[in-house]
Tab-separated table of C-alpha atoms and ligand atoms in Angstrom:
chain	number	residue	atom	x	y	z
A	219	MET	CA	135.365	101.827	188.133
A	220	THR	CA	132.170	99.858	187.643
A	221	ALA	CA	129.843	102.243	189.522
A	222	PHE	CA	130.283	104.980	186.921
A	223	ALA	CA	127.350	105.927	184.743
A	224	ARG	CA	127.401	104.778	181.146
A	225	ARG	CA	128.211	108.304	180.004
A	226	ALA	CA	131.563	108.119	181.814
A	227	ARG	CA	132.813	105.926	178.965
A	228	LEU	CA	132.669	109.016	176.806
A	229	VAL	CA	134.580	111.151	179.281
A	230	GLN	CA	138.181	110.572	178.350
A	231	GLN	CA	141.503	112.332	178.530
A	232	SER	CA	142.222	114.018	175.208
A	233	ALA	CA	145.535	113.707	173.450
A	234	ILE	CA	145.716	117.487	173.286
A	235	ARG	CA	145.979	117.975	177.028
A	236	GLU	CA	149.148	115.941	177.146
A	237	PHE	CA	150.864	118.336	174.758
A	238	LEU	CA	149.319	121.447	176.258
A	239	ALA	CA	150.953	120.520	179.541
A	240	LEU	CA	154.267	121.143	177.778
A	241	ALA	CA	153.158	124.610	176.711
A	242	GLY	CA	154.055	126.032	180.133
A	243	ASP	CA	157.709	125.034	179.677
A	244	PRO	CA	159.731	128.163	178.733
A	245	ALA	CA	161.983	126.070	176.471
A	246	ILE	CA	158.981	125.121	174.325
A	247	THR	CA	157.593	127.248	171.507
A	248	SER	CA	153.884	126.571	171.510
A	249	PHE	CA	151.639	127.073	168.518
A	250	ALA	CA	149.228	124.705	170.227
A	251	GLY	CA	147.072	126.745	172.613
A	252	GLY	CA	144.246	128.974	171.528
A	253	TYR	CA	145.040	131.472	174.245
A	254	PRO	CA	144.635	135.179	173.513
A	255	ASP	CA	147.780	137.306	173.798
A	256	PRO	CA	148.038	138.248	177.513
A	257	THR	CA	149.874	141.499	176.724
A	258	LEU	CA	146.523	142.675	175.323
A	259	PHE	CA	144.633	142.252	178.602
A	260	PRO	CA	143.457	145.625	180.005
A	261	VAL	CA	145.194	144.998	183.321
A	262	ASP	CA	145.429	148.611	184.545
A	263	GLU	CA	141.781	149.298	183.868
A	264	LEU	CA	140.742	146.090	185.630
A	265	HIS	CA	142.994	146.927	188.575
A	266	LYS	CA	141.135	150.216	189.066
A	267	ILE	CA	137.790	148.484	188.706
A	268	PHE	CA	138.549	145.783	191.281
A	269	ASP	CA	139.895	148.403	193.708
A	270	GLU	CA	136.612	150.215	193.479
A	271	LEU	CA	134.486	147.087	193.667
A	272	LEU	CA	136.224	145.794	196.780
A	273	THR	CA	134.840	148.455	199.089
A	274	PRO	CA	131.998	148.126	201.635
A	275	ALA	CA	129.696	150.213	199.427
A	276	ASN	CA	129.981	147.562	196.730
A	277	ALA	CA	129.465	144.487	198.895
A	278	ALA	CA	126.756	143.348	196.459
A	279	ALA	CA	129.584	142.466	194.090
A	280	LEU	CA	130.543	139.722	196.558
A	281	GLN	CA	127.016	138.484	197.194
A	282	TYR	CA	124.979	135.732	195.531
A	283	THR	CA	123.002	136.959	192.575
A	284	ALA	CA	120.548	135.792	189.916
A	285	SER	CA	121.316	132.613	187.939
A	286	ASP	CA	120.949	134.360	184.597
A	287	GLY	CA	123.522	137.039	185.432
A	288	ILE	CA	123.518	140.591	186.817
A	289	PRO	CA	121.056	142.907	185.031
A	290	LEU	CA	123.632	145.515	183.993
A	291	LEU	CA	125.808	142.983	182.196
A	292	ARG	CA	122.795	141.435	180.453
A	293	GLU	CA	121.769	144.916	179.386
A	294	GLN	CA	125.230	145.633	177.986
A	295	VAL	CA	125.408	142.311	176.140
A	296	ALA	CA	121.902	142.861	174.719
A	297	ALA	CA	122.931	146.325	173.516
A	298	ARG	CA	126.040	144.953	171.766
A	299	LEU	CA	124.089	142.126	170.107
A	300	THR	CA	121.368	144.560	169.043
A	301	ARG	CA	124.033	146.713	167.376
A	302	ASP	CA	125.318	143.536	165.720
A	303	GLY	CA	121.964	142.915	164.023
A	304	MET	CA	120.353	140.726	166.692
A	305	PRO	CA	117.687	142.927	168.287
A	306	CYS	CA	117.112	141.679	171.838
A	307	THR	CA	116.481	142.804	175.395
A	308	PRO	CA	118.363	142.038	178.642
A	309	ASP	CA	115.685	139.453	179.425
A	310	ASP	CA	116.696	137.481	176.338
A	311	ILE	CA	120.284	137.067	177.550
A	312	LEU	CA	121.717	134.326	179.743
A	313	ILE	CA	125.213	134.934	181.099
A	314	THR	CA	127.257	131.707	181.133
A	315	GLN	CA	130.688	130.453	182.258
A	316	GLY	CA	132.313	131.272	178.959
A	317	GLY	CA	130.862	130.174	175.663
A	318	GLN	CA	131.766	126.632	176.670
A	319	GLN	CA	128.917	126.455	179.166
A	320	GLY	CA	126.485	127.612	176.501
A	321	LEU	CA	127.502	124.591	174.428
A	322	GLU	CA	127.250	122.214	177.374
A	323	LEU	CA	123.841	123.453	178.558
A	324	THR	CA	122.456	123.338	175.022
A	325	ALA	CA	123.555	119.714	174.698
A	326	LYS	CA	122.015	118.932	178.074
A	327	LEU	CA	118.728	120.535	177.037
A	328	PHE	CA	118.402	118.943	173.599
A	329	LEU	CA	120.195	115.599	173.457
A	330	ASP	CA	118.888	112.190	174.342
A	331	ASP	CA	121.355	109.390	173.755
A	332	GLY	CA	121.476	108.486	170.105
A	333	ASP	CA	120.239	111.875	168.906
A	334	VAL	CA	122.286	113.282	166.063
A	335	VAL	CA	124.455	116.385	166.168
A	336	ILE	CA	125.723	117.616	162.821
A	337	THR	CA	129.158	119.218	163.040
A	338	GLU	CA	131.589	120.803	160.657
A	339	ARG	CA	134.443	118.563	159.525
A	340	PRO	CA	136.750	119.310	161.273
A	341	THR	CA	135.058	120.880	164.302
A	342	PHE	CA	135.935	122.467	167.656
A	343	LEU	CA	137.164	119.727	169.962
A	344	GLY	CA	135.857	121.498	173.082
A	345	ALA	CA	132.328	121.256	171.707
A	346	LEU	CA	132.662	117.491	171.297
A	347	ILE	CA	133.916	117.304	174.884
A	348	ALA	CA	130.800	119.227	175.977
A	349	PHE	CA	128.403	117.101	173.907
A	350	ASN	CA	129.902	113.637	174.464
A	351	PRO	CA	128.424	112.919	177.920
A	352	TYR	CA	124.941	113.251	176.399
A	353	GLU	CA	125.806	110.350	174.099
A	354	PRO	CA	124.928	111.809	170.701
A	355	GLN	CA	125.799	110.350	167.336
A	356	TYR	CA	127.788	112.683	165.146
A	357	VAL	CA	127.492	113.256	161.450
A	358	SER	CA	130.084	115.640	160.088
A	359	VAL	CA	129.747	117.794	157.009
A	360	PRO	CA	132.789	118.997	155.050
A	361	LEU	CA	134.018	122.544	155.279
A	362	ASP	CA	135.675	124.416	152.423
A	363	GLU	CA	136.936	127.957	151.928
A	364	HIS	CA	133.343	129.235	152.181
A	365	GLY	CA	132.625	127.299	155.383
A	366	LEU	CA	130.191	124.439	155.938
A	367	ASP	CA	129.176	122.826	152.641
A	368	VAL	CA	125.421	123.462	152.666
A	369	GLU	CA	124.711	121.115	149.765
A	370	ALA	CA	126.298	118.264	151.654
A	371	LEU	CA	124.377	119.405	154.725
A	372	GLU	CA	121.099	119.214	152.807
A	373	GLU	CA	121.890	115.666	151.767
A	374	VAL	CA	122.670	114.687	155.357
A	375	LEU	CA	119.465	116.307	156.613
A	376	ARG	CA	117.496	114.481	153.930
A	377	THR	CA	118.904	111.091	154.868
A	378	THR	CA	119.450	111.263	158.632
A	379	ARG	CA	116.853	110.814	161.346
A	380	ARG	CA	116.863	112.269	164.846
A	381	VAL	CA	118.970	115.322	164.024
A	382	LYS	CA	118.646	117.785	166.902
A	383	PHE	CA	121.027	120.539	165.915
A	384	VAL	CA	123.754	121.694	163.577
A	385	TYR	CA	126.783	122.992	165.484
A	386	THR	CA	128.745	125.665	163.642
A	387	VAL	CA	131.498	128.194	164.314
A	388	PRO	CA	130.721	130.538	161.420
A	389	ASP	CA	133.379	133.187	162.076
A	390	TYR	CA	137.075	132.224	161.784
A	391	GLN	CA	136.407	128.695	162.935
A	392	ASN	CA	138.468	126.766	165.434
A	393	PRO	CA	140.414	124.830	164.107
A	394	THR	CA	140.481	125.945	160.435
A	395	GLY	CA	140.159	129.741	160.614
A	396	ARG	CA	137.474	129.515	157.915
A	397	SER	CA	134.216	131.471	157.780
A	398	LEU	CA	130.760	130.730	156.469
A	399	SER	CA	129.778	132.874	153.467
A	400	LEU	CA	126.681	135.078	153.576
A	401	GLU	CA	124.903	132.983	150.981
A	402	ARG	CA	125.535	129.822	152.978
A	403	ARG	CA	124.420	131.467	156.217
A	404	ARG	CA	121.096	132.181	154.534
A	405	ARG	CA	120.864	128.656	153.173
A	406	LEU	CA	121.691	127.127	156.544
A	407	VAL	CA	118.771	128.974	158.149
A	408	GLU	CA	116.443	127.859	155.329
A	409	LEU	CA	117.538	124.251	155.727
A	410	ALA	CA	117.071	124.380	159.497
A	411	GLU	CA	113.511	125.550	158.913
A	412	GLU	CA	112.816	123.024	156.190
A	413	PHE	CA	114.121	120.073	158.198
A	414	ASP	CA	112.990	121.338	161.600
A	415	VAL	CA	116.362	121.315	163.357
A	416	MET	CA	118.147	123.840	165.585
A	417	VAL	CA	121.368	125.673	164.800
A	418	LEU	CA	123.912	126.176	167.567
A	419	GLU	CA	125.971	129.199	166.501
A	420	ASP	CA	129.250	129.599	168.426
A	421	THR	CA	131.015	132.939	167.901
A	422	PRO	CA	134.044	133.502	170.179
A	423	TYR	CA	136.238	134.838	167.343
A	424	ARG	CA	133.573	136.973	165.672
A	425	GLU	CA	135.183	140.294	166.638
A	426	LEU	CA	138.734	139.275	165.685
A	427	ARG	CA	138.402	140.318	162.040
A	428	TYR	CA	141.645	141.287	160.281
A	429	GLU	CA	140.324	141.600	156.749
A	430	GLY	CA	137.204	140.975	154.698
A	431	GLU	CA	133.660	142.071	155.275
A	432	ARG	CA	131.742	141.727	158.484
A	433	LEU	CA	129.052	139.114	157.880
A	434	PRO	CA	125.729	138.975	159.692
A	435	ALA	CA	125.503	136.511	162.543
A	436	ILE	CA	123.354	133.494	161.644
A	437	LYS	CA	121.084	134.512	164.509
A	438	SER	CA	120.347	137.799	162.763
A	439	LEU	CA	118.918	135.848	159.803
A	440	ASP	CA	116.728	133.697	162.039
A	441	ARG	CA	112.996	134.382	161.799
A	442	THR	CA	111.694	131.316	163.607
A	443	GLY	CA	113.766	131.070	166.796
A	444	ARG	CA	115.821	128.109	165.618
A	445	VAL	CA	119.223	129.635	166.190
A	446	ILE	CA	120.890	129.518	169.600
A	447	HIS	CA	123.597	132.157	169.562
A	448	VAL	CA	126.563	131.676	171.887
A	449	GLY	CA	129.212	134.348	172.467
A	450	SER	CA	132.128	135.007	174.764
A	451	PHE	CA	134.186	137.693	176.455
A	452	SER	CA	137.243	135.396	176.424
A	453	LYS	CA	138.868	136.762	173.274
A	454	ILE	CA	137.670	140.375	173.532
A	455	LEU	CA	138.271	140.999	177.250
A	456	VAL	CA	139.852	138.201	179.320
A	457	PRO	CA	139.221	134.435	179.340
A	458	GLY	CA	139.893	134.204	183.075
A	459	PHE	CA	136.578	135.898	183.876
A	460	ARG	CA	134.834	132.876	182.334
A	461	LEU	CA	132.080	135.045	180.911
A	462	GLY	CA	129.978	134.260	177.890
A	463	TRP	CA	126.363	134.566	176.855
A	464	VAL	CA	123.509	132.791	175.138
A	465	LEU	CA	120.768	134.457	173.101
A	466	ALA	CA	117.793	132.189	172.423
A	467	THR	CA	113.994	132.229	172.489
A	468	PRO	CA	112.346	132.811	175.908
A	469	GLU	CA	111.273	129.155	176.038
A	470	ILE	CA	114.800	127.862	175.477
A	471	ARG	CA	116.450	130.493	177.632
A	472	GLU	CA	114.142	129.690	180.565
A	473	LYS	CA	115.149	126.017	180.475
A	474	LEU	CA	118.822	126.884	180.106
A	475	VAL	CA	118.622	129.135	183.184
A	476	LEU	CA	117.186	126.250	185.207
A	477	LEU	CA	119.900	123.907	183.974
A	478	LYS	CA	122.523	126.494	184.869
A	479	LEU	CA	121.041	126.772	188.348
A	480	GLY	CA	121.672	123.063	188.788
A	481	ALA	CA	125.122	123.194	187.222
A	482	ASP	CA	126.708	126.088	189.109
A	483	THR	CA	123.987	128.379	190.559
A	484	GLN	CA	125.443	131.440	188.829
A	485	ASN	CA	128.587	132.991	187.413
A	486	GLY	CA	130.976	134.619	189.905
A	487	THR	CA	129.315	137.883	190.949
A	488	LEU	CA	132.587	139.784	191.207
A	489	ASN	CA	133.639	138.928	187.665
A	490	MET	CA	130.279	139.936	186.280
A	491	HIS	CA	130.463	143.276	188.103
A	492	ALA	CA	134.024	143.825	186.888
A	493	ALA	CA	133.085	143.126	183.271
A	494	ALA	CA	130.029	145.386	183.561
A	495	ALA	CA	132.151	148.177	185.065
A	496	TYR	CA	134.649	147.757	182.235
A	497	LEU	CA	131.916	148.003	179.609
A	498	ALA	CA	130.407	151.030	181.370
A	499	GLY	CA	133.653	152.892	182.028
A	500	PHE	CA	135.822	152.062	179.016
A	501	ASP	CA	135.339	151.633	175.307
A	502	ILE	CA	135.539	147.898	174.546
A	503	GLU	CA	135.090	148.537	170.823
A	504	GLU	CA	138.206	150.688	170.909
A	505	HIS	CA	139.993	147.989	172.911
A	506	ILE	CA	139.078	145.403	170.255
A	507	ARG	CA	140.159	147.730	167.431
A	508	ALA	CA	143.540	148.105	169.128
A	509	MET	CA	144.142	144.350	169.310
A	510	LEU	CA	143.398	143.648	165.655
A	511	PRO	CA	146.693	144.941	164.193
A	512	VAL	CA	148.619	142.874	166.745
A	513	TYR	CA	146.958	139.611	165.697
A	514	ARG	CA	146.947	140.547	162.014
A	515	HIS	CA	150.695	141.065	162.196
A	516	LYS	CA	151.187	137.689	163.936
A	517	ARG	CA	149.090	135.918	161.342
A	518	ASP	CA	150.941	137.562	158.468
A	519	LEU	CA	154.287	136.719	160.005
A	520	MET	CA	153.371	133.062	160.571
A	521	LEU	CA	151.916	132.537	157.105
A	522	ALA	CA	154.805	134.337	155.377
A	523	THR	CA	157.356	132.283	157.311
A	524	MET	CA	155.524	129.080	156.384
A	525	ALA	CA	155.509	130.132	152.721
A	526	GLU	CA	159.232	130.687	152.902
A	527	HIS	CA	160.264	127.571	154.833
A	528	PHE	CA	157.649	124.829	154.466
A	529	PRO	CA	158.362	122.337	151.661
A	530	GLU	CA	156.121	121.720	148.640
A	531	GLY	CA	153.023	119.652	149.199
A	532	ILE	CA	151.914	121.340	152.412
A	533	THR	CA	148.966	123.749	152.414
A	534	TRP	CA	147.418	125.965	155.063
A	535	THR	CA	144.386	128.187	155.424
A	536	HIS	CA	144.509	131.958	155.207
A	537	ALA	CA	142.321	132.926	158.167
A	538	GLN	CA	140.737	136.354	157.776
A	539	GLY	CA	140.341	136.511	161.545
A	540	GLY	CA	140.559	134.468	164.716
A	541	LEU	CA	143.660	132.767	166.049
A	542	PHE	CA	144.277	129.714	163.881
A	543	THR	CA	145.578	128.339	160.644
A	544	TRP	CA	144.893	124.742	159.639
A	545	VAL	CA	147.793	122.951	158.032
A	546	THR	CA	147.397	119.989	155.692
A	547	PHE	CA	150.443	117.758	155.203
A	548	PRO	CA	150.857	115.061	152.571
A	549	GLU	CA	148.818	112.028	153.612
A	550	SER	CA	151.976	110.066	154.314
A	551	LEU	CA	152.814	112.338	157.244
A	552	ASP	CA	151.235	111.468	160.595
A	553	ALA	CA	151.199	114.800	162.417
A	554	ALA	CA	151.023	113.283	165.905
A	555	ALA	CA	153.976	110.966	165.283
A	556	PHE	CA	155.964	113.766	163.638
A	557	GLN	CA	155.346	115.993	166.624
A	558	ARG	CA	156.220	113.321	169.184
A	559	ASP	CA	159.300	111.890	167.484
A	560	VAL	CA	160.730	114.897	165.677
A	561	LEU	CA	159.197	118.280	166.322
A	562	ILE	CA	159.273	118.285	170.119
A	563	PRO	CA	162.617	116.509	170.683
A	564	ARG	CA	164.504	118.336	167.939
A	565	ALA	CA	162.911	121.777	167.770
A	566	GLY	CA	161.000	122.189	171.029
A	567	VAL	CA	157.920	123.173	169.024
A	568	ILE	CA	154.362	122.034	169.708
A	569	ILE	CA	151.306	122.134	167.472
A	570	VAL	CA	147.940	120.408	167.759
A	571	PRO	CA	147.734	117.294	165.564
A	572	GLY	CA	144.371	117.457	163.801
A	573	ALA	CA	142.826	114.024	164.427
A	574	PRO	CA	140.787	114.941	167.555
A	575	PHE	CA	138.920	117.623	165.599
A	576	PHE	CA	137.250	114.915	163.528
A	577	THR	CA	134.298	112.919	164.822
A	578	GLU	CA	135.103	109.738	162.918
A	579	ASP	CA	137.405	106.956	164.014
A	580	PRO	CA	139.976	106.497	162.600
A	581	ALA	CA	140.414	110.179	161.774
A	582	PRO	CA	142.741	111.686	159.181
A	583	ALA	CA	146.181	112.078	160.750
A	584	HIS	CA	147.807	114.525	158.337
A	585	HIS	CA	146.511	117.852	159.626
A	586	ALA	CA	147.446	120.237	162.403
A	587	ARG	CA	145.992	123.328	164.005
A	588	MET	CA	148.472	126.097	164.635
A	589	SER	CA	147.807	129.294	166.563
A	590	PHE	CA	149.675	132.501	165.779
A	591	SER	CA	148.729	134.325	168.985
A	592	GLY	CA	150.935	134.588	172.016
A	593	VAL	CA	154.373	133.678	170.614
A	594	PRO	CA	156.854	136.605	170.370
A	595	ASP	CA	157.901	137.430	166.783
A	596	ASP	CA	161.470	136.152	166.991
A	597	ARG	CA	160.422	132.829	168.489
A	598	LEU	CA	157.588	132.492	166.031
A	599	VAL	CA	159.961	132.864	163.089
A	600	ALA	CA	162.561	130.554	164.654
A	601	GLY	CA	159.933	127.924	165.456
A	602	ILE	CA	158.334	127.903	162.008
A	603	THR	CA	161.742	127.914	160.312
A	604	ALA	CA	162.892	124.923	162.371
A	605	MET	CA	159.620	123.126	161.715
A	606	GLY	CA	160.042	123.739	157.974
A	607	ALA	CA	163.519	122.197	157.966
A	608	LEU	CA	162.288	119.124	159.860
A	609	LEU	CA	159.315	118.727	157.524
A	610	ARG	CA	161.649	118.880	154.542
A	611	GLU	CA	163.689	116.082	156.076
A	612	ALA	CA	160.631	113.997	157.021
A	613	LEU	CA	159.095	114.290	153.548
A	614	ARG	CA	162.266	113.613	151.600
B	761	PMP	N1	133.968	127.813	171.069
B	761	PMP	C1	135.100	127.833	170.373
B	761	PMP	C2	135.045	127.611	168.911
B	761	PMP	C3	136.321	128.059	171.020
B	761	PMP	O1	137.450	128.056	170.303
B	761	PMP	C4	136.311	128.290	172.414
B	761	PMP	C5	137.586	128.552	173.173
B	761	PMP	N2	138.732	128.028	172.752
B	761	PMP	C6	135.102	128.258	173.089
B	761	PMP	C7	133.941	128.024	172.393
B	761	PMP	C8	134.960	128.432	174.565
B	761	PMP	O2	135.563	129.572	175.040
B	761	PMP	P1	135.151	130.246	176.389
B	761	PMP	O3	134.443	129.234	177.218
B	761	PMP	O4	136.413	130.709	176.998
B	761	PMP	O5	134.231	131.370	176.015
């Protein structure tokens, strides 16, 4: 339609959605979604909380409220971030519709068309979907087993004009499961200062740590207010609440609040009250501790089954946390074509072909993101085993 704004060109259906639509089919084994395991949702506790909230005495839970979020929830988020090495007050916190809105509002605040966003290579597709309408240019920096390659980043910063921010998922990244080392976190902050750019730190998987040391958030190393820290309740409580947060300087936060006012006025009051009541009445740290062995087991089972059944020449990441492993096939294998022509019709298995996680066009076609959460053990083993046999055949 010709009346659309120019930015509408960049608003396009992603290939992933097509496959995700299949994920609801009970005959399909899906390693595609990044959904948390629904058996881990604290349903009974939330039932009690909603019962209590939906009484005349608590009518405020159904009323409009402030655009930056209810004070109690901001206080609770500030307390958790303070314990996590990011000293802050409730007035520093903006409650958002999931972490996703934090990404979108940050793009809206910082990007003029043609400004440069530096991303990891590969990067979280949902972030690109949030940034695209603001018409940035992307420059991607490789990622290895220690996360974003900061030497390559330095070179890019030295040679690229109009860089506004570096977008990073430092903890158990989507899609690779990789984390940024402590040394590189420090270096990233130094480089941001030296080259006068912002860092957008996105941390939805931060608490899902199955092994390895807890590393400081990049924000906790920030002395000059350059880091915008985005977090989420989606993986530690429930994604359906659509609750996340942003921690940034007062100047940035103030602008983000005004942009949020225009975008959606506020988060749903009832959900914010329910989350606050959960944090006040139950021990979320204990809840998180209880989910870790479940995901650790799923990860171990998936990786062990791959090791047993995948043919030579295929590698995958060993994620120390989060929900994903990133699989690299021989270059001759096009993951999207393999999925469409072989994996779905013959095994009923879906994965996410890796191309959309790259910002360049054409993108490498021989990767896939696979999630180990949410598939029962027996189906997980059957699905990976079947996939291994089909890969063997395809690569013969
Ligand atoms: N960032 C990353 C890296 C993600 O993987 C996700 C969810 N898949 C999000 C942000 C957004 O999650 P939410 O809006 O549910 O907090």
